[in-house]
CSV table of C-alpha atoms in Angstrom, one decimal:
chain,number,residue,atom,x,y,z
A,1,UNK,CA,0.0,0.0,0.0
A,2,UNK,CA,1.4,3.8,-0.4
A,3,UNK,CA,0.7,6.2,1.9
A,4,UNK,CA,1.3,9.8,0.9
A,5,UNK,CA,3.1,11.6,4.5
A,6,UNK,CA,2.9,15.2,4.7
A,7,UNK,CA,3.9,17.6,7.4
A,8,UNK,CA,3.3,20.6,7.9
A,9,UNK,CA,4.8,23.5,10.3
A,10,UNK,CA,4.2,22.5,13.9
A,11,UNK,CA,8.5,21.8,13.9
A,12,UNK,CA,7.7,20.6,17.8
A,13,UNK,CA,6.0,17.1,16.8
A,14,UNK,CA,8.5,16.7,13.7
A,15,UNK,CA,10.4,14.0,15.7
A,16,UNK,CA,7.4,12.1,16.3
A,17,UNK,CA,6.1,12.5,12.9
A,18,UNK,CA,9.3,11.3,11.6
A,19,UNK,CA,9.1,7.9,14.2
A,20,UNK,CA,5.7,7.6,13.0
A,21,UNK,CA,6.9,7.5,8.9
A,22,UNK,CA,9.6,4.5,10.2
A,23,UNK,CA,6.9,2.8,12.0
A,24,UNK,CA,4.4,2.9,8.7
A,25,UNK,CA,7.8,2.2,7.0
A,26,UNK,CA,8.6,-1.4,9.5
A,27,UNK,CA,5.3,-2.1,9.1
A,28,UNK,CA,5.3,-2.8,5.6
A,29,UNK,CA,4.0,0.5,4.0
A,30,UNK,CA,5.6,2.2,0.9
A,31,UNK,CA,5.6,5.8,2.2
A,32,UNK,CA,6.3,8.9,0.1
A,33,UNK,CA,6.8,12.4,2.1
A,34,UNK,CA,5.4,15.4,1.3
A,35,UNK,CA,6.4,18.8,2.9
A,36,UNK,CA,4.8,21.7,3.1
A,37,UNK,CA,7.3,24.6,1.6
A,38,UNK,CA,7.6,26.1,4.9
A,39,UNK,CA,8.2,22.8,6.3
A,40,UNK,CA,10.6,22.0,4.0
A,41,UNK,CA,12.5,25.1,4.3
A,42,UNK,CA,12.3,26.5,7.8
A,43,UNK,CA,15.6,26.0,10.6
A,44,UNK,CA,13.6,26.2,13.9
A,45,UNK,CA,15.3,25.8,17.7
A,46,UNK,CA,13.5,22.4,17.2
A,47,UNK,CA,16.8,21.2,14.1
A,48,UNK,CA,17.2,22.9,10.5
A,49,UNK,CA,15.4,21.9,7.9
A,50,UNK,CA,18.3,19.9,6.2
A,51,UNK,CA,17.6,17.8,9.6
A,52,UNK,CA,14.4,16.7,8.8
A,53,UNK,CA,14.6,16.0,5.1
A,54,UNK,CA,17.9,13.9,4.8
A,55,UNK,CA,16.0,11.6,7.6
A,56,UNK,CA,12.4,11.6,5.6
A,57,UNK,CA,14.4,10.4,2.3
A,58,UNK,CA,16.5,7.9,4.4
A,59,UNK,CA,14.0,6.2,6.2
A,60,UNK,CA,11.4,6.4,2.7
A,61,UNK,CA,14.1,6.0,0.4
A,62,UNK,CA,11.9,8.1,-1.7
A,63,UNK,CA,12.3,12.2,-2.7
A,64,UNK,CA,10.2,15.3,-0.9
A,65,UNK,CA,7.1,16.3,-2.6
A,66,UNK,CA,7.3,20.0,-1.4
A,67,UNK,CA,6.2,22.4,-4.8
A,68,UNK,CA,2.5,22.3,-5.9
A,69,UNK,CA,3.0,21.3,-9.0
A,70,UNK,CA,5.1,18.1,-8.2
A,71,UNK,CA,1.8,17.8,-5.5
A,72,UNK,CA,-0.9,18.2,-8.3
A,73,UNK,CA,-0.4,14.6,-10.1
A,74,UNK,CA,-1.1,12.7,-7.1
A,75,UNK,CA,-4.9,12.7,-7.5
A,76,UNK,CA,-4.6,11.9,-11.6
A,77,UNK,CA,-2.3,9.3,-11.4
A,78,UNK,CA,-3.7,7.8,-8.3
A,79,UNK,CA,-0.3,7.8,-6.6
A,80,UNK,CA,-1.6,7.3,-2.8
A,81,UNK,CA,-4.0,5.0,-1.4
A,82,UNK,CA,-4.1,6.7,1.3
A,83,UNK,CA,-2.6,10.5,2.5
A,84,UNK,CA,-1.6,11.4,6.1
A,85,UNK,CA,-0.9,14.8,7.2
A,86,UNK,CA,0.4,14.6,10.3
A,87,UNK,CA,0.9,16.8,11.9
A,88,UNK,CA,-1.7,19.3,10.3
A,89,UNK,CA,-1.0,23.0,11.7
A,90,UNK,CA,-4.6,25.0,12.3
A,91,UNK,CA,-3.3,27.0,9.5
A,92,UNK,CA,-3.3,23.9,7.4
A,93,UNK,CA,-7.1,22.8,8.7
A,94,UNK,CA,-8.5,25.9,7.7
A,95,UNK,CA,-7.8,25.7,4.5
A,96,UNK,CA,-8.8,22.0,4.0
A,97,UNK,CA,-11.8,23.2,5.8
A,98,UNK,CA,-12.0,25.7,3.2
A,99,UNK,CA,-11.1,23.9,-0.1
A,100,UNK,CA,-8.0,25.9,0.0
A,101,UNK,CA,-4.8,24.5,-2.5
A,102,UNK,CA,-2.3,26.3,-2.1
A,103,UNK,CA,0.7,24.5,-0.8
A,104,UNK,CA,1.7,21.5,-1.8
A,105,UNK,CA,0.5,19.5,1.5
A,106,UNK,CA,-3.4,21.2,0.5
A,107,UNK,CA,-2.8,20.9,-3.1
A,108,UNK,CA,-1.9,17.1,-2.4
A,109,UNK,CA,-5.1,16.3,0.2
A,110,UNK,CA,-7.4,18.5,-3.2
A,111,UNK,CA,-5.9,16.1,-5.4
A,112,UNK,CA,-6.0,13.0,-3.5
A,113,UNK,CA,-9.4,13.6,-2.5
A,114,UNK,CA,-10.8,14.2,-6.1
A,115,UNK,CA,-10.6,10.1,-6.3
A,116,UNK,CA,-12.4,9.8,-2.7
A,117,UNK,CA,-9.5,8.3,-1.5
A,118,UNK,CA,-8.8,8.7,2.4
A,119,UNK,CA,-7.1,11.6,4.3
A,120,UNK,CA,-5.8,10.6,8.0
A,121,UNK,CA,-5.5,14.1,9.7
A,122,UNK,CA,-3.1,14.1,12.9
A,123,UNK,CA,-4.3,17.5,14.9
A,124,UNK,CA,-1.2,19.9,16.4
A,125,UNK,CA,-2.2,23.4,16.8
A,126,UNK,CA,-2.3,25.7,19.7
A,127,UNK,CA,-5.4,27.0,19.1
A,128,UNK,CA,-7.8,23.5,18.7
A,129,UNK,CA,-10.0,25.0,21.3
A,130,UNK,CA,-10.1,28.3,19.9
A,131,UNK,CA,-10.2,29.4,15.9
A,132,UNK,CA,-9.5,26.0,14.7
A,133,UNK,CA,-12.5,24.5,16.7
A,134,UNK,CA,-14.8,25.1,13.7
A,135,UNK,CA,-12.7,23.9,11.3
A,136,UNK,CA,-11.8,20.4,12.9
A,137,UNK,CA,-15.3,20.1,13.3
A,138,UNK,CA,-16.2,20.6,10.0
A,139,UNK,CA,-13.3,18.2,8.0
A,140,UNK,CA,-14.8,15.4,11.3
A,141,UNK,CA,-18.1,15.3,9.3
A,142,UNK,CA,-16.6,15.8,5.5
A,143,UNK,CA,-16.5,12.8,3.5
A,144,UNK,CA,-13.2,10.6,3.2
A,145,UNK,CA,-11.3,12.8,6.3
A,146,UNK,CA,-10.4,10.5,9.4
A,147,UNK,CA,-8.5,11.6,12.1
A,148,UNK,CA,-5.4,10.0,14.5
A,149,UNK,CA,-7.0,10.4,18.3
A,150,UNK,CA,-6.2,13.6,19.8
A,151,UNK,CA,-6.3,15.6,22.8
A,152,UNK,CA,-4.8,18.5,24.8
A,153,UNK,CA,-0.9,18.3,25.3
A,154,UNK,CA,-0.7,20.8,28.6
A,155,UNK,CA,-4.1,21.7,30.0
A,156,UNK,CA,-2.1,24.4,32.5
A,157,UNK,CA,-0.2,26.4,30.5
A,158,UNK,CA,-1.7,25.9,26.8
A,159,UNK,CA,-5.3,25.8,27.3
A,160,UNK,CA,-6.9,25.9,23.7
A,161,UNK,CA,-3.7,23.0,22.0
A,162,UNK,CA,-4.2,19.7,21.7
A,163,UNK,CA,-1.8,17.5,19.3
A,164,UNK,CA,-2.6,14.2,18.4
A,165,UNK,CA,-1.1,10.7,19.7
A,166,UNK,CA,1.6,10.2,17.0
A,167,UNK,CA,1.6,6.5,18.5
A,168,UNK,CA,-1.4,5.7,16.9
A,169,UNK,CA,-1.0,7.0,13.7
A,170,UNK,CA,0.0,3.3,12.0
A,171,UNK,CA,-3.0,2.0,14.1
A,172,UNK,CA,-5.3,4.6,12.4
A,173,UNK,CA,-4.0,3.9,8.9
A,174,UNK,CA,-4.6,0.1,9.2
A,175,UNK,CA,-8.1,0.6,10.4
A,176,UNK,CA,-8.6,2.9,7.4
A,177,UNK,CA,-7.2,0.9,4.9
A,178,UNK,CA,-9.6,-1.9,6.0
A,179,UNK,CA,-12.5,0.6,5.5
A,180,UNK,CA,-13.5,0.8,8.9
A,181,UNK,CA,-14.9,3.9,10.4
A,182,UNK,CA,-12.4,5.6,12.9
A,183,UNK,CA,-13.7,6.7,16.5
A,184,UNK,CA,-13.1,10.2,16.2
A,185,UNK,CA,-12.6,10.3,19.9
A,186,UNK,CA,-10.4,12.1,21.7
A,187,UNK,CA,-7.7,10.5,24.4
């Protein structure tokens, strides 16, 4: 099976993201990253970009989509059976929310989905609670958009975040793949 992997900006839950690609990886996935250009390009006090992409080609063994148009074949040619995008930023949900392409991680989900072929949404923003409430909500009761259990990462000091538990995300992609309906519960 190949699973389209994008992540987008929330640089904090890169290292889990990247644990979760090796885990799809062991488990007998063919996994192809996508970045979003930010992603892709950004050094953050959480490792330089370089970092991130040398370990997403090693571990895949395949190339960075991270331009929109190198995103824009994946729905034509049916390149994914399935697209992750984990983490997704609330930046990143509004626009899916709001059938907005224009980076490569929303141009890939646009294109992806134009097949009705699953999107796995792994939830890391600081503001779930707050402005991207609406939008989760929303992409929980659009067609073809599952989501890796989430919940709030520090109830004290960050009280609208919540970030999804990256050590379900092969769990979630297996259930999906076998058509069954996720729980979208929250842990």
């Amino acid at each position: 099976m190949k699973i389209g992997f994008a992540l987008t900006g929330s640089f904090c839950t890169f290292s889990k993201a990247i644990a979760s690609v090796k885990d799809l990886v062991e488990n007998g996935y063919d996994v192809f990253p996508i970045m979003s250009e930010t992603s892709y390009s950004t050094d953050t006090r959480f490792g330089n970009a370089e970092f991130f992409r040398s370990q997403l080609t090693e571990i895949t063994g395949n190339g960075i989509i991270h331009k929109i148009e190198e995103a824009e074949p994946i729905g034509p040619k049916k390149l994914f059976d399935i697209l992750c995008i984990v983490p997704c930023t609330g930046n990143t949900l509004a626009k899916l929310a709001n059938g907005i392409a224009d980076t490569s991680v929303t141009m890939a989900a646009k294109s992806h989905l134009r097949n009705s072929r699953p999107v796995i949404i792994g939830v890391s923003t600081n503001d779930a609670l707050g402005g991207a409430a609406k939008n989760i909500g929303s992409l929980m009761n659009y067609k073809n958009y599952y989501f890796v259990p989430f919940g709030m990462d520090d109830c004290e000091h960050k009280t609208k975040s919540m970030v999804c538990d990256f050590s379900q995300v092969t769990d979630t992609v297996k259930k999906v793949a076998a058509g069954e309906e996720i729980l979208k519960k929250i842990f």
